Amino acid sequence: MSLRNQISAFYWYYGTLIDPLLSISAIYMSYFQPSLFMDPGFALSSPYGKISPAHMFLMHQFGGTFAAWAFLHLTMLRETNDMRIWTRFQTALAFTDVAVLFSQVKALEAQGRLGLGMLRWEESSNAVIVAVILAIRVGFVASVGFDKTGAEKRN
C-alpha cells in the first residue's frame, strides 16, 4: 500500500509541507536574522542576547542542520513507502524538540526569569509552538489517528 494512503492527510501535509516550511524559516533566521532565533531564550536587551561571533558560529551550524531536515522532509518522506522511515525521522526530530524546550528552560532559569509571570510573549509563544510540534510528532510516532493495521482511521 502506498505510504500516502497509510498516513492521514493531517500528518502527510504537516510532514511534507508545514515542517519543511518551519525548517526553511529557521534557516533564514539562522543566517540572516539570528536575533529572532535568540530572542525566545535571551531578550535582545539582555547582555546575553547580544549576538557575538560565537553565536554566529553556532547559528550557521544550526542553519545547516535545518537545511538537512528540510531536504529530508521534501524528498525522502515523499519517496519512501516504508512507514518506519517516517517514524524514525519524526522520533529523531522529537528529540530535538525536547532539547529546544530544555535549552529554553535553562536559559530562562539562568536569568532568574523562569516563571509564568516573568515570561515575555516571545518566550511563552515559542514554548507553545515547540510543544505543539512535539505533540504532533509524538502523536504520529504513537500512531494516533491510525487503526491497528497502521492505516489511517476512516470515519
Coordinates of N, CA, C and O in Angstrom, one line a residue:
M1 N 0.8 -1.2 0.0 CA 0.0 0.0 0.0 C 0.9 1.2 0.0 O 1.9 1.3 0.7
S2 N 0.5 2.2 -0.8 CA 1.3 3.5 -0.8 C 1.3 4.1 0.5 O 0.3 4.1 1.3
L3 N 2.4 4.7 0.9 CA 2.6 5.3 2.2 C 1.6 6.5 2.3 O 1.0 6.7 3.4
R4 N 1.3 7.2 1.2 CA 0.4 8.3 1.3 C -1.0 7.8 1.7 O -1.7 8.5 2.4
N5 N -1.4 6.6 1.3 CA -2.7 6.0 1.7 C -2.7 5.5 3.2 O -3.7 5.3 3.7
Q6 N -1.5 5.4 3.8 CA -1.4 4.9 5.1 C -1.4 6.1 6.2 O -1.7 5.8 7.3
I7 N -1.1 7.2 5.7 CA -0.9 8.4 6.6 C -2.1 9.3 6.4 O -2.4 9.7 5.3
S8 N -2.6 9.8 7.5 CA -3.7 10.8 7.4 C -3.3 12.0 6.7 O -2.1 12.4 6.7
A9 N -4.2 12.7 6.1 CA -3.9 14.0 5.4 C -3.2 15.0 6.3 O -2.3 15.7 5.9
F10 N -3.6 15.0 7.6 CA -3.0 15.9 8.6 C -1.5 15.7 8.7 O -0.7 16.6 8.5
Y11 N -1.1 14.4 9.0 CA 0.3 14.1 9.1 C 1.0 14.3 7.8 O 2.2 14.7 7.8
W12 N 0.4 13.9 6.7 CA 1.1 14.0 5.4 C 1.4 15.4 5.1 O 2.6 15.7 4.8
Y13 N 0.5 16.3 5.2 CA 0.7 17.7 4.9 C 1.6 18.4 5.9 O 2.4 19.2 5.6
Y14 N 1.5 18.0 7.2 CA 2.4 18.5 8.2 C 3.8 18.1 7.8 O 4.7 19.0 7.9
G15 N 4.0 16.8 7.6 CA 5.4 16.3 7.3 C 6.0 16.7 6.0 O 7.2 16.9 5.9
T16 N 5.2 17.0 5.0 CA 5.7 17.3 3.7 C 5.6 18.8 3.3 O 6.1 19.2 2.3
L17 N 4.8 19.6 4.1 CA 4.6 21.0 3.7 C 4.9 21.9 4.9 O 5.8 22.7 4.8
I18 N 4.2 21.7 6.0 CA 4.4 22.6 7.2 C 5.8 22.5 7.8 O 6.5 23.5 8.0
D19 N 6.2 21.3 8.1 CA 7.5 21.1 8.8 C 8.7 21.6 7.9 O 9.6 22.3 8.4
P20 N 8.7 21.3 6.6 CA 9.7 21.9 5.8 C 9.7 23.4 5.8 O 10.8 24.1 5.8
L21 N 8.5 24.0 5.8 CA 8.4 25.5 5.8 C 9.0 26.0 7.1 O 9.7 27.1 7.1
L22 N 8.7 25.3 8.2 CA 9.3 25.8 9.5 C 10.8 25.7 9.5 O 11.5 26.5 10.0
S23 N 11.3 24.6 8.9 CA 12.8 24.4 8.8 C 13.4 25.5 7.9 O 14.4 26.1 8.2
I24 N 12.7 25.9 6.8 CA 13.2 26.9 5.9 C 13.2 28.3 6.6 O 14.2 29.0 6.5
S25 N 12.2 28.5 7.4 CA 12.2 29.8 8.2 C 13.3 29.8 9.2 O 13.9 30.8 9.5
A26 N 13.6 28.6 9.8 CA 14.7 28.6 10.8 C 16.1 28.8 10.1 O 17.0 29.4 10.6
I27 N 16.2 28.3 8.8 CA 17.4 28.5 8.0 C 17.6 30.0 7.8 O 18.7 30.6 8.1
Y28 N 16.5 30.7 7.4 CA 16.6 32.1 7.2 C 17.0 32.9 8.5 O 17.9 33.7 8.5
M29 N 16.4 32.5 9.6 CA 16.7 33.2 10.9 C 18.1 32.9 11.3 O 18.8 33.8 11.8
S30 N 18.6 31.7 11.1 CA 20.0 31.3 11.5 C 21.0 32.1 10.8 O 22.0 32.5 11.4
Y31 N 20.8 32.4 9.5 CA 21.8 33.1 8.7 C 21.5 34.6 8.6 O 22.5 35.4 8.6
F32 N 20.3 35.0 8.6 CA 20.0 36.4 8.3 C 19.3 37.2 9.4 O 19.4 38.4 9.4
Q33 N 18.7 36.5 10.4 CA 18.0 37.2 11.5 C 18.3 36.4 12.8 O 17.4 36.0 13.5
P34 N 19.6 36.3 13.2 CA 19.9 35.5 14.3 C 19.3 36.0 15.6 O 19.0 35.2 16.5
S35 N 19.0 37.3 15.7 CA 18.3 37.8 16.9 C 17.0 37.2 17.1 O 16.5 37.0 18.2
L36 N 16.2 36.9 16.0 CA 14.9 36.3 16.1 C 15.1 34.9 16.7 O 14.2 34.4 17.4
F37 N 16.2 34.2 16.4 CA 16.4 32.9 16.8 C 16.8 32.9 18.3 O 16.4 32.0 19.1
M38 N 17.5 33.9 18.7 CA 18.0 34.0 20.1 C 16.9 34.6 21.1 O 17.0 34.3 22.3
D39 N 16.1 35.4 20.6 CA 15.1 36.2 21.4 C 14.3 35.3 22.4 O 14.0 35.7 23.5
P40 N 13.8 34.1 22.0 CA 13.0 33.3 22.9 C 13.8 32.8 24.1 O 13.2 32.5 25.1
G41 N 15.1 32.9 24.1 CA 15.9 32.5 25.2 C 16.5 33.6 26.0 O 16.6 33.6 27.2
F42 N 16.9 34.6 25.2 CA 17.5 35.8 25.8 C 17.0 37.1 25.2 O 17.1 37.2 24.0
A43 N 16.4 37.9 26.0 CA 15.9 39.2 25.4 C 17.0 39.9 24.8 O 18.1 39.9 25.3
L44 N 16.7 40.6 23.7 CA 17.8 41.4 23.0 C 18.4 42.5 23.9 O 19.5 42.9 23.6
S45 N 17.6 42.9 24.8 CA 18.1 44.0 25.8 C 19.0 43.4 26.8 O 19.7 44.1 27.5
S46 N 19.0 42.1 26.9 CA 19.9 41.4 27.9 C 21.3 41.4 27.4 O 21.6 41.3 26.2
P47 N 22.3 41.4 28.3 CA 23.7 41.3 27.9 C 24.0 39.9 27.2 O 24.8 39.8 26.3
Y48 N 23.2 38.9 27.6 CA 23.3 37.6 26.9 C 22.8 37.5 25.5 O 23.1 36.6 24.8
G49 N 21.9 38.5 25.2 CA 21.2 38.5 23.9 C 22.0 39.2 22.8 O 21.5 39.3 21.7
K50 N 23.1 39.8 23.1 CA 23.9 40.4 22.1 C 24.6 39.4 21.2 O 25.3 38.5 21.7
I51 N 24.4 39.5 19.9 CA 24.9 38.5 19.0 C 26.4 38.7 18.9 O 26.9 39.8 18.6
S52 N 27.2 37.6 19.1 CA 28.6 37.6 19.0 C 29.1 36.7 17.9 O 28.3 35.9 17.4
P53 N 30.4 36.7 17.5 CA 30.9 35.8 16.6 C 30.7 34.3 17.0 O 30.4 33.4 16.2
A54 N 30.7 34.1 18.3 CA 30.5 32.7 18.9 C 29.1 32.3 18.6 O 28.8 31.1 18.2
H55 N 28.1 33.2 18.8 CA 26.7 32.9 18.5 C 26.6 32.6 17.0 O 25.9 31.6 16.6
M56 N 27.2 33.4 16.1 CA 27.1 33.2 14.7 C 27.7 31.8 14.3 O 27.2 31.2 13.4
F57 N 28.8 31.4 14.9 CA 29.4 30.2 14.7 C 28.4 29.0 14.8 O 28.2 28.1 14.0
L58 N 27.6 29.1 15.9 CA 26.6 28.1 16.2 C 25.4 28.3 15.3 O 24.8 27.3 14.8
M59 N 25.0 29.5 15.1 CA 23.8 29.7 14.2 C 24.0 29.2 12.8 O 23.1 28.6 12.2
H60 N 25.2 29.3 12.3 CA 25.5 28.8 10.9 C 25.4 27.3 10.9 O 24.9 26.7 9.9
Q61 N 25.8 26.7 12.0 CA 25.7 25.2 12.1 C 24.2 24.8 12.2 O 23.8 23.8 11.6
F62 N 23.4 25.5 13.0 CA 22.0 25.3 13.1 C 21.3 25.4 11.7 O 20.5 24.6 11.3
G63 N 21.7 26.4 11.0 CA 21.2 26.6 9.6 C 21.4 25.4 8.7 O 20.5 25.0 8.0
G64 N 22.6 24.9 8.8 CA 22.9 23.7 8.0 C 22.1 22.5 8.4 O 21.6 21.7 7.6
T65 N 21.9 22.4 9.7 CA 21.0 21.3 10.2 C 19.6 21.4 9.8 O 19.0 20.4 9.3
F66 N 19.0 22.6 9.8 CA 17.7 22.8 9.4 C 17.6 22.6 7.9 O 16.5 22.1 7.4
A67 N 18.6 22.9 7.1 CA 18.6 22.7 5.7 C 18.5 21.2 5.4 O 17.8 20.7 4.5
A68 N 19.3 20.4 6.2 CA 19.2 19.0 6.0 C 17.8 18.4 6.3 O 17.3 17.6 5.6
W69 N 17.2 18.9 7.4 CA 15.9 18.5 7.7 C 14.9 18.8 6.7 O 14.0 18.0 6.3
A70 N 15.0 20.1 6.1 CA 14.0 20.5 5.1 C 14.2 19.6 3.9 O 13.2 19.1 3.3
F71 N 15.4 19.3 3.5 CA 15.7 18.4 2.4 C 15.1 17.1 2.6 O 14.4 16.5 1.7
L72 N 15.3 16.5 3.8 CA 14.7 15.2 4.0 C 13.2 15.2 4.0 O 12.6 14.3 3.5
H73 N 12.6 16.2 4.6 CA 11.1 16.3 4.5 C 10.6 16.4 3.1 O 9.6 15.8 2.7
L74 N 11.3 17.2 2.3 CA 10.8 17.5 0.9 C 11.2 16.3 -0.1 O 10.5 16.2 -1.1
T75 N 12.1 15.5 0.3 CA 12.5 14.4 -0.6 C 12.2 13.0 -0.1 O 11.3 12.3 -0.5
M76 N 12.9 12.6 0.9 CA 12.9 11.3 1.5 C 11.4 10.9 1.9 O 11.0 9.8 1.5
L77 N 10.7 11.8 2.6 CA 9.4 11.4 3.1 C 8.4 11.2 1.9 O 7.4 10.5 2.0
R78 N 8.7 11.9 0.8 CA 7.8 11.7 -0.4 C 8.1 10.5 -1.2 O 7.3 10.0 -2.0
E79 N 9.4 10.0 -1.1 CA 9.9 9.0 -2.0 C 9.8 7.6 -1.4 O 9.9 6.6 -2.1
T80 N 9.6 7.4 -0.1 CA 9.6 6.1 0.5 C 8.2 5.6 0.7 O 7.2 6.3 0.8
N81 N 8.1 4.3 0.7 CA 6.8 3.6 1.1 C 6.9 2.9 2.4 O 6.1 2.1 2.8
D82 N 8.0 3.1 3.1 CA 8.3 2.5 4.4 C 7.9 3.4 5.5 O 8.6 4.4 5.8
M83 N 6.9 3.0 6.3 CA 6.4 3.8 7.4 C 7.5 3.9 8.5 O 7.6 5.0 9.2
R84 N 8.4 3.0 8.6 CA 9.5 3.0 9.6 C 10.4 4.2 9.3 O 10.9 4.8 10.3
I85 N 10.6 4.6 8.1 CA 11.4 5.8 7.8 C 10.8 7.0 8.4 O 11.5 7.8 9.1
W86 N 9.5 7.2 8.1 CA 8.8 8.4 8.7 C 8.8 8.4 10.2 O 9.1 9.4 10.9
T87 N 8.6 7.2 10.8 CA 8.5 7.1 12.3 C 9.9 7.4 12.9 O 9.9 8.1 13.9
R88 N 10.9 6.8 12.3 CA 12.2 7.1 12.9 C 12.7 8.6 12.7 O 13.3 9.2 13.6
F89 N 12.3 9.1 11.6 CA 12.7 10.5 11.3 C 11.9 11.4 12.3 O 12.5 12.3 12.9
Q90 N 10.6 11.2 12.5 CA 9.9 12.0 13.4 C 10.3 11.8 14.9 O 10.3 12.8 15.7
T91 N 10.7 10.6 15.2 CA 11.3 10.3 16.5 C 12.6 11.1 16.8 O 12.7 11.8 17.8
A92 N 13.4 11.1 15.8 CA 14.7 11.9 15.9 C 14.4 13.4 16.0 O 15.1 14.1 16.9
L93 N 13.5 13.9 15.3 CA 13.1 15.3 15.4 C 12.5 15.6 16.7 O 12.7 16.7 17.3
A94 N 11.8 14.7 17.3 CA 11.2 14.9 18.6 C 12.2 15.0 19.7 O 12.1 15.9 20.6
F95 N 13.4 14.3 19.6 CA 14.5 14.5 20.5 C 15.0 16.0 20.4 O 15.3 16.6 21.4
T96 N 15.0 16.5 19.2 CA 15.5 17.9 19.0 C 14.5 18.8 19.7 O 14.9 19.8 20.3
D97 N 13.2 18.6 19.5 CA 12.2 19.4 20.1 C 12.3 19.5 21.6 O 12.2 20.5 22.3
V98 N 12.6 18.3 22.2 CA 12.8 18.2 23.7 C 14.0 19.0 24.1 O 14.0 19.8 25.1
A99 N 15.1 18.9 23.3 CA 16.3 19.7 23.6 C 16.0 21.2 23.5 O 16.6 22.0 24.3
V100 N 15.2 21.6 22.5 CA 14.9 23.0 22.4 C 14.2 23.5 23.6 O 14.5 24.6 24.2
L101 N 13.2 22.8 24.1 CA 12.4 23.2 25.3 C 13.3 23.2 26.5 O 13.3 24.1 27.3
F102 N 14.2 22.2 26.6 CA 15.1 22.1 27.7 C 16.1 23.3 27.7 O 16.3 23.9 28.8
S103 N 16.6 23.7 26.5 CA 17.5 24.8 26.5 C 16.8 26.1 26.8 O 17.4 27.0 27.4
Q104 N 15.6 26.2 26.4 CA 14.8 27.4 26.7 C 14.6 27.6 28.2 O 14.8 28.6 28.8
V105 N 14.3 26.4 28.9 CA 14.1 26.4 30.3 C 15.4 26.8 31.0 O 15.4 27.7 31.9
K106 N 16.5 26.2 30.6 CA 17.8 26.5 31.2 C 18.2 28.0 31.0 O 18.8 28.6 31.9
A107 N 17.9 28.6 29.8 CA 18.3 30.0 29.5 C 17.5 30.9 30.5 O 18.0 31.8 31.0
L108 N 16.2 30.6 30.6 CA 15.3 31.4 31.5 C 15.7 31.3 32.9 O 15.7 32.2 33.7
E109 N 16.0 30.1 33.3 CA 16.5 29.8 34.7 C 17.8 30.5 35.0 O 17.9 31.1 36.1
A110 N 18.7 30.6 34.1 CA 20.0 31.3 34.3 C 19.8 32.8 34.5 O 20.6 33.4 35.1
Q111 N 18.7 33.3 33.9 CA 18.4 34.7 34.0 C 17.5 35.0 35.2 O 17.1 36.2 35.4
G112 N 17.0 34.0 35.9 CA 16.1 34.2 37.0 C 14.7 34.6 36.5 O 14.0 35.3 37.2
R113 N 14.3 34.2 35.3 CA 13.0 34.5 34.8 C 12.2 33.3 34.4 O 11.3 33.4 33.6
L114 N 12.4 32.2 35.1 CA 11.6 31.0 34.9 C 10.4 31.1 35.8 O 10.4 30.7 36.9
G115 N 9.3 31.6 35.3 CA 8.0 31.6 36.0 C 7.0 32.3 35.1 O 7.3 33.1 34.2
L116 N 5.7 31.9 35.3 CA 4.7 32.3 34.4 C 4.5 33.9 34.3 O 4.3 34.4 33.3
G117 N 4.7 34.5 35.5 CA 4.6 36.0 35.5 C 5.8 36.7 34.9 O 5.7 37.9 34.7
M118 N 6.9 36.0 34.7 CA 8.1 36.6 34.2 C 8.4 36.4 32.8 O 9.3 37.0 32.2
L119 N 7.6 35.6 32.1 CA 7.8 35.3 30.7 C 7.3 36.4 29.8 O 6.2 37.0 30.0
R120 N 8.1 36.7 28.7 CA 7.7 37.6 27.7 C 6.9 36.8 26.7 O 7.0 35.5 26.6
W121 N 6.1 37.4 25.8 CA 5.3 36.7 24.8 C 6.2 35.9 23.9 O 5.9 34.8 23.4
E122 N 7.4 36.4 23.6 CA 8.4 35.7 22.7 C 8.7 34.3 23.3 O 8.8 33.4 22.5
E123 N 8.9 34.3 24.6 CA 9.3 33.1 25.2 C 8.1 32.1 25.3 O 8.3 30.9 25.0
S124 N 7.0 32.6 25.8 CA 5.9 31.7 26.0 C 5.3 31.2 24.7 O 5.0 30.0 24.5
S125 N 5.2 32.1 23.7 CA 4.7 31.6 22.4 C 5.7 30.6 21.7 O 5.2 29.7 21.1
N126 N 7.0 30.8 21.8 CA 7.9 29.9 21.3 C 7.8 28.5 22.0 O 7.8 27.5 21.3
A127 N 7.6 28.5 23.3 CA 7.5 27.3 24.0 C 6.2 26.5 23.6 O 6.2 25.3 23.4
V128 N 5.1 27.3 23.4 CA 3.9 26.7 23.0 C 4.0 26.1 21.6 O 3.6 25.0 21.3
I129 N 4.6 26.8 20.7 CA 4.8 26.4 19.3 C 5.6 25.1 19.3 O 5.2 24.1 18.6
V130 N 6.7 25.1 20.0 CA 7.6 23.9 20.0 C 6.8 22.7 20.7 O 6.9 21.6 20.2
A131 N 6.1 23.0 21.7 CA 5.3 21.9 22.4 C 4.2 21.3 21.5 O 4.0 20.1 21.5
V132 N 3.6 22.2 20.7 CA 2.6 21.7 19.7 C 3.3 20.8 18.7 O 2.8 19.7 18.3
I133 N 4.4 21.3 18.1 CA 5.1 20.5 17.2 C 5.5 19.1 17.8 O 5.4 18.1 17.1
L134 N 6.0 19.2 19.0 CA 6.4 17.9 19.7 C 5.2 17.0 19.8 O 5.3 15.8 19.6
A135 N 4.1 17.5 20.2 CA 2.8 16.7 20.3 C 2.4 16.1 19.0 O 2.0 14.9 19.0
I136 N 2.6 16.8 17.9 CA 2.2 16.3 16.6 C 3.2 15.1 16.3 O 2.8 14.0 15.8
R137 N 4.5 15.3 16.5 CA 5.4 14.2 16.3 C 5.2 13.0 17.1 O 5.2 11.9 16.6
V138 N 4.9 13.2 18.4 CA 4.6 12.1 19.3 C 3.3 11.4 18.9 O 3.3 10.2 18.9
G139 N 2.3 12.2 18.5 CA 1.1 11.6 18.0 C 1.3 10.7 16.8 O 0.8 9.6 16.7
F140 N 2.2 11.2 15.9 CA 2.5 10.3 14.7 C 3.2 9.1 15.1 O 2.8 8.0 14.7
V141 N 4.2 9.2 15.9 CA 5.0 8.0 16.3 C 4.2 7.0 17.1 O 4.3 5.8 17.0
A142 N 3.2 7.6 17.9 CA 2.3 6.7 18.7 C 1.1 6.2 17.9 O 0.3 5.5 18.4
S143 N 1.1 6.5 16.6 CA 0.0 6.1 15.7 C -1.3 6.7 16.1 O -2.3 6.0 15.8
V144 N -1.4 7.8 16.7 CA -2.7 8.5 17.0 C -3.3 8.8 15.6 O -2.7 9.5 14.8
G145 N -4.5 8.4 15.4 CA -5.2 8.6 14.1 C -5.1 7.5 13.1 O -5.5 7.6 12.0
F146 N -4.4 6.4 13.5 CA -4.2 5.2 12.7 C -5.0 4.1 13.3 O -5.1 4.0 14.5
D147 N -5.5 3.1 12.5 CA -6.1 1.9 13.0 C -5.0 0.9 13.4 O -3.8 1.2 13.2
K148 N -5.4 -0.2 13.8 CA -4.4 -1.2 14.3 C -3.5 -1.7 13.2 O -2.4 -2.2 13.5
T149 N -3.9 -1.6 12.0 CA -3.0 -2.1 10.9 C -2.0 -1.0 10.4 O -1.2 -1.3 9.6
G150 N -2.1 0.2 11.0 CA -1.3 1.2 10.6 C -1.9 2.2 9.5 O -1.3 3.2 9.2
A151 N -3.0 1.8 9.1 CA -3.7 2.6 8.1 C -4.5 3.8 8.8 O -4.8 3.7 9.9
E152 N -4.7 4.8 8.0 CA -5.5 5.9 8.6 C -6.9 5.5 9.0 O -7.5 4.7 8.3
K153 N -7.3 6.0 10.1 CA -8.7 5.7 10.5 C -9.7 6.5 9.6 O -9.4 7.6 9.3
R154 N -10.6 5.8 9.1 CA -11.6 6.4 8.2 C -13.0 6.4 9.0 O -13.4 5.5 9.6
N155 N -13.6 7.6 8.9 CA -14.9 7.7 9.6 C -16.0 7.6 8.5 O -15.9 7.9 7.4

